[in-house]
Short mmCIF file of C-alpha atoms and ligand atoms in Angstrom, two decimals:
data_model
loop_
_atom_site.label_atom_id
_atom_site.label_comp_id
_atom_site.label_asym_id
_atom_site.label_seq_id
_atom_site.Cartn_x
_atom_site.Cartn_y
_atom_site.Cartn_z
CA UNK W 1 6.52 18.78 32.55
CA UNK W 2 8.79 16.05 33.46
CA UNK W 3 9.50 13.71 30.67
CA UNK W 4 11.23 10.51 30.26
CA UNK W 5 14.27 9.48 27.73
CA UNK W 6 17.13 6.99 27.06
CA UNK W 7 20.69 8.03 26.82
CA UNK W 8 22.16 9.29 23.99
CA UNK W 9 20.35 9.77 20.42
CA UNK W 10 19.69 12.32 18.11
CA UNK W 11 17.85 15.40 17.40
CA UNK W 12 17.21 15.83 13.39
CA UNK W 13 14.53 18.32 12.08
CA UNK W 14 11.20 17.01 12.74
CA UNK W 15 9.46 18.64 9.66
CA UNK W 16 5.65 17.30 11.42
CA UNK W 17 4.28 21.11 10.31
CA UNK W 18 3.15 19.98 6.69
CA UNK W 19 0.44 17.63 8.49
CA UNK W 20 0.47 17.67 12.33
CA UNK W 21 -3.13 19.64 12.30
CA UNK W 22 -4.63 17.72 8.98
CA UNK W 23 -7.14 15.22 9.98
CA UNK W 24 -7.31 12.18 9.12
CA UNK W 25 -9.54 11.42 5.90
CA UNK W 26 -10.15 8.16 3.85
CA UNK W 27 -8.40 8.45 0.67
CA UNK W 28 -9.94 7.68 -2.50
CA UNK W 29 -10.77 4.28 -3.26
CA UNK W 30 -8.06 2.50 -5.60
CA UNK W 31 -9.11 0.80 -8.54
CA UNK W 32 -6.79 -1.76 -8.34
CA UNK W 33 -4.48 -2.73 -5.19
CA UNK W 34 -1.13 -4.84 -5.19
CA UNK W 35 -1.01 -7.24 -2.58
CA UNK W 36 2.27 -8.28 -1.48
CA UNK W 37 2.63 -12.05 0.45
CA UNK W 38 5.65 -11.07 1.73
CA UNK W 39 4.71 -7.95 3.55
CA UNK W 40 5.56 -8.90 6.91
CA UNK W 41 8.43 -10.24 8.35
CA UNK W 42 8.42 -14.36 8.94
CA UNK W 43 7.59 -16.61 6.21
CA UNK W 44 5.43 -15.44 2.95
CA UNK W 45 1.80 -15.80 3.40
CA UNK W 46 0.16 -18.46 0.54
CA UNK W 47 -2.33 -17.29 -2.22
CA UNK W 48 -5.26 -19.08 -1.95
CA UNK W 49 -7.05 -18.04 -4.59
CA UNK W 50 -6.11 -17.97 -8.50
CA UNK W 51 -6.66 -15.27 -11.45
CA UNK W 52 -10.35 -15.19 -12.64
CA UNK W 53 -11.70 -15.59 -9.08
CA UNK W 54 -13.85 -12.89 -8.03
CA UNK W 55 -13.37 -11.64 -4.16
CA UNK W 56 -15.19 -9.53 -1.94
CA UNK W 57 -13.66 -6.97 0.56
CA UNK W 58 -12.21 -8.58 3.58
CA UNK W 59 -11.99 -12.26 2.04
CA UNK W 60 -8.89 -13.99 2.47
CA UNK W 61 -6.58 -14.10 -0.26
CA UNK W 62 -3.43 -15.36 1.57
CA UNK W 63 -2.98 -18.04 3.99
CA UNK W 64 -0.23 -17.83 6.57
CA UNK W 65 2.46 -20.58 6.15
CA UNK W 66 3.71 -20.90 9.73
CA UNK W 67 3.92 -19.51 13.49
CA UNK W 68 5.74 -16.04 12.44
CA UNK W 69 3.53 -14.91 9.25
CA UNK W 70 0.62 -13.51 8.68
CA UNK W 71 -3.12 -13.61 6.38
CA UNK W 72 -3.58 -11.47 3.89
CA UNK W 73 -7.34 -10.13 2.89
CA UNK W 74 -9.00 -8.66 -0.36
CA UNK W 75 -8.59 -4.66 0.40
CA UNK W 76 -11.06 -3.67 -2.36
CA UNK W 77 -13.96 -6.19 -3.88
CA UNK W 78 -13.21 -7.35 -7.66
CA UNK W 79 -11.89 -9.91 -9.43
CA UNK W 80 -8.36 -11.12 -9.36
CA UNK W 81 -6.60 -10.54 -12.15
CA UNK W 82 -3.13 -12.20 -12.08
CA UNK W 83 -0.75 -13.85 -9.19
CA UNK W 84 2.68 -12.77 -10.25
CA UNK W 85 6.00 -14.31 -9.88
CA UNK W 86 7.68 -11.13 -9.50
CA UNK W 87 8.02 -10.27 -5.60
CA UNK W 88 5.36 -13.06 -4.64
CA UNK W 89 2.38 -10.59 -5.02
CA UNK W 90 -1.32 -11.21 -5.93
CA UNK W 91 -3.02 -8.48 -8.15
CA UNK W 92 -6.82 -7.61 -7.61
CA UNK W 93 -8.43 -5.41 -9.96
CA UNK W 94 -11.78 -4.11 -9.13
CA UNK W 95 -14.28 -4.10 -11.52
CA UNK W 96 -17.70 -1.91 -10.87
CA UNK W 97 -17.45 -2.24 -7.37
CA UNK W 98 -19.48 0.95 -5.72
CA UNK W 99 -16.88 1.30 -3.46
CA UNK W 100 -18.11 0.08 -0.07
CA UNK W 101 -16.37 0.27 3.60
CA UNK W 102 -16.39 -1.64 6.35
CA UNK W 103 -19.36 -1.59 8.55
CA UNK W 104 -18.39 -0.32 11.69
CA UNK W 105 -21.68 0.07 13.53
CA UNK W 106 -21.55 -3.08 16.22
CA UNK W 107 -21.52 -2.03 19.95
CA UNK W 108 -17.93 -1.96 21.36
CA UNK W 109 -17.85 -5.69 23.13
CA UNK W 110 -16.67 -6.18 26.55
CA UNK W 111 -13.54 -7.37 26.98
CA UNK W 112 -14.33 -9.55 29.56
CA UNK W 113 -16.62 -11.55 27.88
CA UNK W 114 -13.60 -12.67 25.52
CA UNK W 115 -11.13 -14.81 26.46
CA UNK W 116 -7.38 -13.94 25.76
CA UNK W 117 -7.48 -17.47 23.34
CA UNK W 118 -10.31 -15.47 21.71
CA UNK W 119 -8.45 -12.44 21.29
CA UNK W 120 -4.67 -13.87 19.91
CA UNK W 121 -6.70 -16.04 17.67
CA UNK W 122 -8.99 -12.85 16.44
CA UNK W 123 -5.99 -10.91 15.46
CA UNK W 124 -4.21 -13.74 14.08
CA UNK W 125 -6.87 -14.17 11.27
CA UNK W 126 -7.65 -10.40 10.59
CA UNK W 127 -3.74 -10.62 9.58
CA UNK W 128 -2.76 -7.63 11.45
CA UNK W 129 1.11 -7.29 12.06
CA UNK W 130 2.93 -4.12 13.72
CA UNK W 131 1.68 -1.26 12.05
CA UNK W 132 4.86 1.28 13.27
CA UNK W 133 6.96 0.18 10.47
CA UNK W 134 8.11 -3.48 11.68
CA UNK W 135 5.56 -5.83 10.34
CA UNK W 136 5.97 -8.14 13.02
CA UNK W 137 2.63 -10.72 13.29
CA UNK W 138 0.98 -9.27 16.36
CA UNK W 139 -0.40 -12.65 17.27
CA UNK W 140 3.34 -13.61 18.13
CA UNK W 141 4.10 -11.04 20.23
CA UNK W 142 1.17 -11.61 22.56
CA UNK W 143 1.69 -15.84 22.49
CA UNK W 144 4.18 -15.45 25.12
CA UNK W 145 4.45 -19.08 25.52
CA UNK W 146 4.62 -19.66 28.89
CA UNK W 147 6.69 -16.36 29.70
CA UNK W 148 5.26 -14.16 32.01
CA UNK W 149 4.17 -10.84 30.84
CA UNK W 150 3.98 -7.80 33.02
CA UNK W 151 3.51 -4.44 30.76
CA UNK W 152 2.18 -3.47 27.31
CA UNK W 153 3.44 -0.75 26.05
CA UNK W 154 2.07 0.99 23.16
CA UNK W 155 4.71 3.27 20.89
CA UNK W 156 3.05 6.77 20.24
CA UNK W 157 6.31 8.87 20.50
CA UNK W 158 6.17 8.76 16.29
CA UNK W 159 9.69 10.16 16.61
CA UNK W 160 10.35 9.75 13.04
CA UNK W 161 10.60 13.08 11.25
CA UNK W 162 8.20 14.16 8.79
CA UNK W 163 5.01 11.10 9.98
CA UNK W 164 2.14 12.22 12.17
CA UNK W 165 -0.32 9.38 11.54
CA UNK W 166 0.08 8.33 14.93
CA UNK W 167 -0.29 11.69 16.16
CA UNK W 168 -3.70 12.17 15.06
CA UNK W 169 -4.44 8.06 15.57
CA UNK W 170 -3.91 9.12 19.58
CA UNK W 171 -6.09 12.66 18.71
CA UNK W 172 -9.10 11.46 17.07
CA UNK W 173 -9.09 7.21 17.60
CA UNK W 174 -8.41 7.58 21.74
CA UNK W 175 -10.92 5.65 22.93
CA UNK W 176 -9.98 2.61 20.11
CA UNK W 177 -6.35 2.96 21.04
CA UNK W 178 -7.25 2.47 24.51
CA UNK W 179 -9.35 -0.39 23.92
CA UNK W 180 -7.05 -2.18 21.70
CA UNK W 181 -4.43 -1.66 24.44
CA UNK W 182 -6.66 -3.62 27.09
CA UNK W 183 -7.12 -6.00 24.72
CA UNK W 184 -3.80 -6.55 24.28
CA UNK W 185 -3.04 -6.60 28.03
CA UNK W 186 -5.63 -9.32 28.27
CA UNK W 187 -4.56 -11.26 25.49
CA UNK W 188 -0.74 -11.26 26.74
CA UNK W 189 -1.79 -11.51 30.86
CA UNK W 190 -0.51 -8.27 31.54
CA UNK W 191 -1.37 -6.07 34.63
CA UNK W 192 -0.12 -2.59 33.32
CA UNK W 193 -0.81 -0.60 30.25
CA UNK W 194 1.77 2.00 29.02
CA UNK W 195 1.41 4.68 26.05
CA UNK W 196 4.63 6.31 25.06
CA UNK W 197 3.79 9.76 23.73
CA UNK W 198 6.70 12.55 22.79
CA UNK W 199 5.77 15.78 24.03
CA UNK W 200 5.76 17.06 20.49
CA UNK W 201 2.18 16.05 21.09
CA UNK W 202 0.26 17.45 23.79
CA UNK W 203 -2.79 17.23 22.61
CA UNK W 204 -2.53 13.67 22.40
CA UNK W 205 -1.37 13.27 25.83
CA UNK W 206 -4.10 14.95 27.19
CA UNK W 207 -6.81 13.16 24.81
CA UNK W 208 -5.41 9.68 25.72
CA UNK W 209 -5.24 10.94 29.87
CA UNK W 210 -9.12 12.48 29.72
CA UNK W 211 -10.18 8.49 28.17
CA UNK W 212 -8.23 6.19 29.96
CA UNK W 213 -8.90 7.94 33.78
CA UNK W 214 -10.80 5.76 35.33
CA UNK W 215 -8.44 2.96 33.87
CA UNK W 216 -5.74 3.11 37.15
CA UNK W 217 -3.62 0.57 35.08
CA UNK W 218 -3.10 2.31 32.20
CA UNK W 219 -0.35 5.19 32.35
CA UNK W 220 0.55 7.73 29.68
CA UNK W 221 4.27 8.59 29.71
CA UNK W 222 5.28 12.32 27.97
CA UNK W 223 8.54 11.74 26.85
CA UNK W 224 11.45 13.76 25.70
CA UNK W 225 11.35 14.58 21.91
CA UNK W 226 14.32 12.51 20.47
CA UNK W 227 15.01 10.18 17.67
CA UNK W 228 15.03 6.37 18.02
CA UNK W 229 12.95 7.61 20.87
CA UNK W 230 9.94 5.11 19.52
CA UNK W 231 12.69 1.69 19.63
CA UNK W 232 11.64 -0.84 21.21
CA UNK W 233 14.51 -0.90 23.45
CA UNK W 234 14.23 2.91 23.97
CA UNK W 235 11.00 2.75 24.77
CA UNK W 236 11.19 0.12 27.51
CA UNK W 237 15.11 2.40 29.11
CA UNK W 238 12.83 5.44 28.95
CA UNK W 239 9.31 4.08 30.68
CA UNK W 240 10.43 1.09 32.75
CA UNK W 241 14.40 1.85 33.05
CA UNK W 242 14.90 -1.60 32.11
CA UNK W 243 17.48 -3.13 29.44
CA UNK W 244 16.28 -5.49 27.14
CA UNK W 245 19.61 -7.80 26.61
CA UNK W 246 21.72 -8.11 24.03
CA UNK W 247 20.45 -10.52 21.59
CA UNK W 248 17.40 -10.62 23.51
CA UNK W 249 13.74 -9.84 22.96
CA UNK W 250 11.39 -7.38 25.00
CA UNK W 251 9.46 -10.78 25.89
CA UNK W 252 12.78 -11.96 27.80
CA UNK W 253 11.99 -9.40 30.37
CA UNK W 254 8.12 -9.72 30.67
CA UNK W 255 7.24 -6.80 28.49
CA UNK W 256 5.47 -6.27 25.42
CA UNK W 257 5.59 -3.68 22.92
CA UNK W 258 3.31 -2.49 19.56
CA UNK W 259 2.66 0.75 18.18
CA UNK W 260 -0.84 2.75 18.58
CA UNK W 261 -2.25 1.93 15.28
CA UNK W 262 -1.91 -1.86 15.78
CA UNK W 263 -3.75 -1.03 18.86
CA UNK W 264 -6.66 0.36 16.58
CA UNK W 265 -6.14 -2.74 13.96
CA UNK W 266 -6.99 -5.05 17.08
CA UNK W 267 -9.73 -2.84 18.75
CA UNK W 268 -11.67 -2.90 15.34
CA UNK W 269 -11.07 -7.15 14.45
CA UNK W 270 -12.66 -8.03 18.02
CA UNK W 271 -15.80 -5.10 17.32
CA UNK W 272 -16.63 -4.96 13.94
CA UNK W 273 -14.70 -8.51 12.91
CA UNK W 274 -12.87 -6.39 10.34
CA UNK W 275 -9.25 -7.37 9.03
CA UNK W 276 -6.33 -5.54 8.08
CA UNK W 277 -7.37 -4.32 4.81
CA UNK W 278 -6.67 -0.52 5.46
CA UNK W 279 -3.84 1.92 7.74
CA UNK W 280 -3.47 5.41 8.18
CA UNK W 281 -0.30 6.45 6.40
CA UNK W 282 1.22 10.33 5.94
CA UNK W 283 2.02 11.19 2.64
CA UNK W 284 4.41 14.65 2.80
CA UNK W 285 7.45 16.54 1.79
CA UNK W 286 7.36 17.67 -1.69
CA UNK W 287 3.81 17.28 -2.28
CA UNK W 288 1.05 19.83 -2.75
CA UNK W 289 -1.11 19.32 -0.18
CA UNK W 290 0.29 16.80 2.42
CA UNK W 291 -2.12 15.15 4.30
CA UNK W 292 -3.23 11.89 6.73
CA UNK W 293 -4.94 9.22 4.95
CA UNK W 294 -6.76 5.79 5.67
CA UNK W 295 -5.72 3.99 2.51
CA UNK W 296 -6.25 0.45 1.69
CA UNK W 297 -3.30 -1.96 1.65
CA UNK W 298 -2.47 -2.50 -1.82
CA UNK W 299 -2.92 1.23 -3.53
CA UNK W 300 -0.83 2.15 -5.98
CA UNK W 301 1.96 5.24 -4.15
CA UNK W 302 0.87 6.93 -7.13
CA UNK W 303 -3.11 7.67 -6.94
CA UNK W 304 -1.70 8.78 -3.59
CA UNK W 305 0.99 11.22 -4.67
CA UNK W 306 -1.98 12.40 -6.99
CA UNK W 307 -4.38 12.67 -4.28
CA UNK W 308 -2.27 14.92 -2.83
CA UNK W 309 -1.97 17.61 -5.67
CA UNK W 310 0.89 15.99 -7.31
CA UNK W 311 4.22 16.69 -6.94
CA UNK W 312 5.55 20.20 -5.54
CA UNK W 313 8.37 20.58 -8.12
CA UNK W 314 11.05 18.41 -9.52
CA UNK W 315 11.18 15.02 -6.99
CA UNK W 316 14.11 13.65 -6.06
CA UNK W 317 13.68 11.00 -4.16
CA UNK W 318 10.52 9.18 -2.96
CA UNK W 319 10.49 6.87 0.19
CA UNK W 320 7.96 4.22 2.02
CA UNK W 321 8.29 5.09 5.67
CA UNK W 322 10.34 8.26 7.06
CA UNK W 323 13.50 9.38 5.65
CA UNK W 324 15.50 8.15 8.52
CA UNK W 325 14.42 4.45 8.23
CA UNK W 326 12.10 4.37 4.89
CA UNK W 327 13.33 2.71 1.81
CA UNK W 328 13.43 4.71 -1.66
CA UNK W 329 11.54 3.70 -4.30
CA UNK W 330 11.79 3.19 -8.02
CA UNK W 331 8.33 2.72 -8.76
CA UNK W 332 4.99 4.78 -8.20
CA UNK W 333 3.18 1.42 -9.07
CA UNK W 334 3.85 0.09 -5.75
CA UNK W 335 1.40 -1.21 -3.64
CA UNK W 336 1.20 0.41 0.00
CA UNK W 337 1.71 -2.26 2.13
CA UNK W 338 0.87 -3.22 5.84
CA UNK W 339 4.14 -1.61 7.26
CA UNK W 340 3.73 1.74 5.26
CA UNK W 341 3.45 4.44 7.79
CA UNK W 342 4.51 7.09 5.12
CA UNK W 343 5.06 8.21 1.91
CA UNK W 344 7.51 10.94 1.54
CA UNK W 345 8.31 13.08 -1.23
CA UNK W 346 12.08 14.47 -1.43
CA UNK W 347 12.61 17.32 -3.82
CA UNK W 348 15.66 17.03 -6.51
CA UNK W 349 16.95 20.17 -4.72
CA UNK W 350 16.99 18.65 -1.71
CA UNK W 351 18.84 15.03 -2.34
CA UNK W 352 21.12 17.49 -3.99
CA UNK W 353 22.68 18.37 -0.78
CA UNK W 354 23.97 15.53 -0.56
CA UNK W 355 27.82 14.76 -0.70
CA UNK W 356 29.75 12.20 -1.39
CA UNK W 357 31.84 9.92 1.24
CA UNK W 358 34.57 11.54 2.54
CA UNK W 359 37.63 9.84 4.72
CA UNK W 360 36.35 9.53 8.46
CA UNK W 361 37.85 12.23 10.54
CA UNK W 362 37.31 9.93 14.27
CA UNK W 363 35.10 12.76 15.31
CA UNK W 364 33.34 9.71 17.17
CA UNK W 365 29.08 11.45 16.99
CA UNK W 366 28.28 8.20 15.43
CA UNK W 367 29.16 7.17 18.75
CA UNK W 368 27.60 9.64 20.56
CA UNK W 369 24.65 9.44 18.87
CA UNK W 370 24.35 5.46 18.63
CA UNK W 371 21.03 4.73 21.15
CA UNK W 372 22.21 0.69 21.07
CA UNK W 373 25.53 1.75 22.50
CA UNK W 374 27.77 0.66 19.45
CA UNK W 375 30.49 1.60 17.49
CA UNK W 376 28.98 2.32 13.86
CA UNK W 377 32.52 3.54 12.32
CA UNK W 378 34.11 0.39 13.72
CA UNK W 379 31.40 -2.04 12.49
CA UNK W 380 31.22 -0.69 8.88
CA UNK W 381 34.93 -1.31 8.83
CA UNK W 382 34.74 -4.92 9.70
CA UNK W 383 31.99 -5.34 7.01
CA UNK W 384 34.21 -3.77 4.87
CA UNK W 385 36.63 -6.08 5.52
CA UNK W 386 34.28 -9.47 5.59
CA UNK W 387 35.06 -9.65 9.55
CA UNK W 388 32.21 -11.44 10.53
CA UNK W 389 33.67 -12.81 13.68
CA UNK W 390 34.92 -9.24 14.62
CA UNK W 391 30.85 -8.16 13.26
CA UNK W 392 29.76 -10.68 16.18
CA UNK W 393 32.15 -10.06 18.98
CA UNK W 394 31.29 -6.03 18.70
CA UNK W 395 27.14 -6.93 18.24
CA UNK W 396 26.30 -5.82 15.04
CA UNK W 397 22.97 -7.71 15.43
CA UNK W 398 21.79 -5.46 18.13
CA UNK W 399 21.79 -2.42 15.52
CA UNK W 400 18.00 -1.17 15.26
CA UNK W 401 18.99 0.32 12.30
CA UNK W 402 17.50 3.57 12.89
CA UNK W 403 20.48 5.63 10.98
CA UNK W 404 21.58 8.27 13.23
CA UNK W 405 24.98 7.52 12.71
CA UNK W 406 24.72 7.92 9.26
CA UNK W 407 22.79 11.20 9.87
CA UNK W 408 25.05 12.54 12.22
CA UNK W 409 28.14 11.63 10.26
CA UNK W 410 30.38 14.99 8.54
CA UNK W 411 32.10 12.58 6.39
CA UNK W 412 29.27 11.55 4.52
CA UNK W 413 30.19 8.06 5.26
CA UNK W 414 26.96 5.37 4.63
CA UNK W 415 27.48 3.71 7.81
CA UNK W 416 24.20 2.09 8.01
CA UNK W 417 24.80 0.85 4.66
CA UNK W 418 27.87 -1.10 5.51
CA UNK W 419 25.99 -2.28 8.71
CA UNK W 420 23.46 -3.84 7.23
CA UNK W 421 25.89 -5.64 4.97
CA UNK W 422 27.65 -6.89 8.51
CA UNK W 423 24.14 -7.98 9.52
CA UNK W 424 23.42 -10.16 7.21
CA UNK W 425 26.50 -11.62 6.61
CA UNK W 426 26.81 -12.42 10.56
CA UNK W 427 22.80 -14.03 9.77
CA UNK W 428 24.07 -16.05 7.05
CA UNK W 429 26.92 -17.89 8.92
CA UNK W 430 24.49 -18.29 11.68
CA UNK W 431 22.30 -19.82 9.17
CA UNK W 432 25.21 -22.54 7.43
CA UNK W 433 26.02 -23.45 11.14
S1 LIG U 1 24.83 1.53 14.57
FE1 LIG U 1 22.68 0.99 14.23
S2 LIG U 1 21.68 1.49 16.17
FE2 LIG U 1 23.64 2.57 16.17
S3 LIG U 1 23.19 4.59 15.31
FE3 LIG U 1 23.82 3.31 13.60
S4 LIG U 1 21.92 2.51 12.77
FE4 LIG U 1 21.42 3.27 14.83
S1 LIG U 2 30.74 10.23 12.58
FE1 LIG U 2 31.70 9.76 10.62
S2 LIG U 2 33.60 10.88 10.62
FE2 LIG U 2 32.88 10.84 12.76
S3 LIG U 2 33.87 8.99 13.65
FE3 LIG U 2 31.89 8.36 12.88
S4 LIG U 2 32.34 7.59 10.82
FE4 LIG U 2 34.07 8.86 11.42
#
């Protein structure tokens, strides 16, 4: 099969095994869920509601506050029990609730019938944002404001190791994924339809070709298994050969670009009217029995770790996301939250393995292996050295901070580490000036 790519990248273990055949199942219903304002990128969304007040699933219990942000809705019915300071969150403890869902029984509508005002302003206020990881308010990616838009192009090459929620998303939500990308063509005033799929997953492929054949604008791409393979900017190389430009945005060359769950997120706020109040997330590594759940935003990581059979051994190490760009936590009473594809489990042995920082030897495979076409060793020596005009002449701030340098690195050295540091110090002068 002939399969598309973008130069360079990596090629770490994939680990998908644990879960690539489990289905996905709704996990049990929390009895209490953390809601975080800040849990998509812009500007925090408002509580609108205050401790004592009782709210029923799906009510809105956080206001966006501007253009880039996002609503936030009551994932379980109860009664809110405190708005804490701490990390801008809002609390809601359920109390005797008999644990309902979301009806989903409306006829699918027809797309036509809805304008694509209709459809920005129907995701805007079901709060969904980029499920792949990003957060990013969906609404803003399809208000293109004036700027033409040509393709969609949904991210299902899940090329982070260990995840396979999007797998079976593509396997057993097709026709919604589908859907959600018309939808999203409409709303944006695109003409073509693209579905990036690795070809780690057949089955997928062929599910999403068998629905979407009589749709002539709507492609499915196999592409080559390799990590970033799912970046934005990879994405576009490896399906339209076209560069997005440095400091630029996808928009700036009339494409458009959200991952296959969102696509579900949107299909079900224009059918059923539901907002985001639940994702499908894979929780793996050193768990019992790894598996693919639909979990509501706001659960606790550990009723899911438990759900799961507990841990397999000693853990290490536990991370939101994958372990290539997930963050480690401290805390199992964290709340998953809207850009959770994952929780992974890392076993004591296996953070154990790693060294500490050696001397750089210029062996130059964080070169290599650097899919924005940077120099990682280079950059985490200017942040070292509070360089920011040197961190701005070499474009630290077109790092997608996907970590293969660091991954591919023999020294050990934490190269994404230091790059981040560049990045925001290069942010905050832009910021002062
Ligand atoms: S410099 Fe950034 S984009 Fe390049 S490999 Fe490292 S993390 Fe990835
Ligand atoms: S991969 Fe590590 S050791 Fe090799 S050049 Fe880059 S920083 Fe140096």
């Amino acid at each position: 099969m002939k399969t598309k790519t973008f130069k360079q990248g990596i090629h770490p273990k994939y680990n998908k095994d644990l879960t690539n055949s489990k289905p996905l199942e709704k996990a049990n219903l929390p009895k209490e869920v953390t809601l975080y304002l800040d849990q998509h990128i812009g500007s925090p969304a408002k509580a609108i509601v205050e401790a004592g007040d009782k709210v029923k699933l799906g009510d809105k219990v956080g206001e966006s506050t501007g253009f880039i942000s996002a609503n936030l809705h009551a994932s379980i019915s109860g009664e809110i029990t405190a708005i804490e300071e701490r990390r801008d969150s809002i609390v809601i403890k359920i109390k005797g609730s008999e644990g309902e869902q979301w009806q989903v029984d409306n006829p699918e509508k027809n797309l036509e019938d809805i304008s694509a005002e209709e459809i920005r302003e129907i995701i805007k206020e079901a709060g969904i944002v980029g499920l792949g990881g990003a957060a990013f308010p969906s609404h803003v990616k399809v208000s293109t404001d004036g700027k033409e838009v040509n393709q969609v192009i949904l991210n299902g090459a899940e090329c982070e190791p260990y995840l396979t929620v999007d797998h079976r998303t593509m396997l057993e939500q097709a026709s919604e994924v589908i859907y959600g990308l018309k939808a999203l063509m409409k709303s944006a005033g695109a003409k073509e339809g693209y579905i990036g799929v690795e070809v780690n997953k057949m089955d997928a492929i062929n599910k999403l070709e068998e629905v979407s054949q009589k749709d002539s604008n709507i492609n499915i791409i196999p592409l080559e298994v390799k990590y970033p393979q799912g970046g934005e900017k990879q994405l576009i190389k490896a399906i339209l050969d076209k560069e997005v430009p440095s400091g630029g945005l996808p928009l700036d060359i009339g494409v458009v670009v959200n991952n296959v769950g969102t696509a579900v997120a949107v299909t079900e706020a224009i059918n059923y009217g539901k907002p985001l109040i639940e994702r499908g997330l894979t929780v793996t590594g050193a768990v019992n029995n790894p598996q693919n759940l639909i979990v509501r935003i706001g659960t606790p990581i550990r009723d899911l770790i438990e759900e799961c059979g507990g841990f397999k051994g000693e853990p290490g190490k536990i991370i939101l996301g994958g372990p290539m760009t997930g963050q480690a936590q401290s805390s199992l009473d964290v709340g998953v939250s809207k850009g959770t594809s994952g929780i992974l489990v890392l076993s004591k042995d296996e953070i154990e393995d790693y060294k500490d920082p050696r001397p750089c030897i210029r062996c130059a495979r964080c070169i290599d292996g650097c899919p924005a076409k940077l120099m990682p060793t280079a950059l985490a020596n200017l942040a070292k050295n509070d360089d920011v005009e040197g961190l701005e002449k070499y474009n630290v701030l077109d790092c997608i901070e996907c970590g293969s340098c660091t991954y591919v690195c023999p020294a050990n050295i934490d190269l994404l580490d230091w790059i981040r540091i560049g990045k925001a110090k290069v942010e905050a002068k832009r910021r002062e000036n």
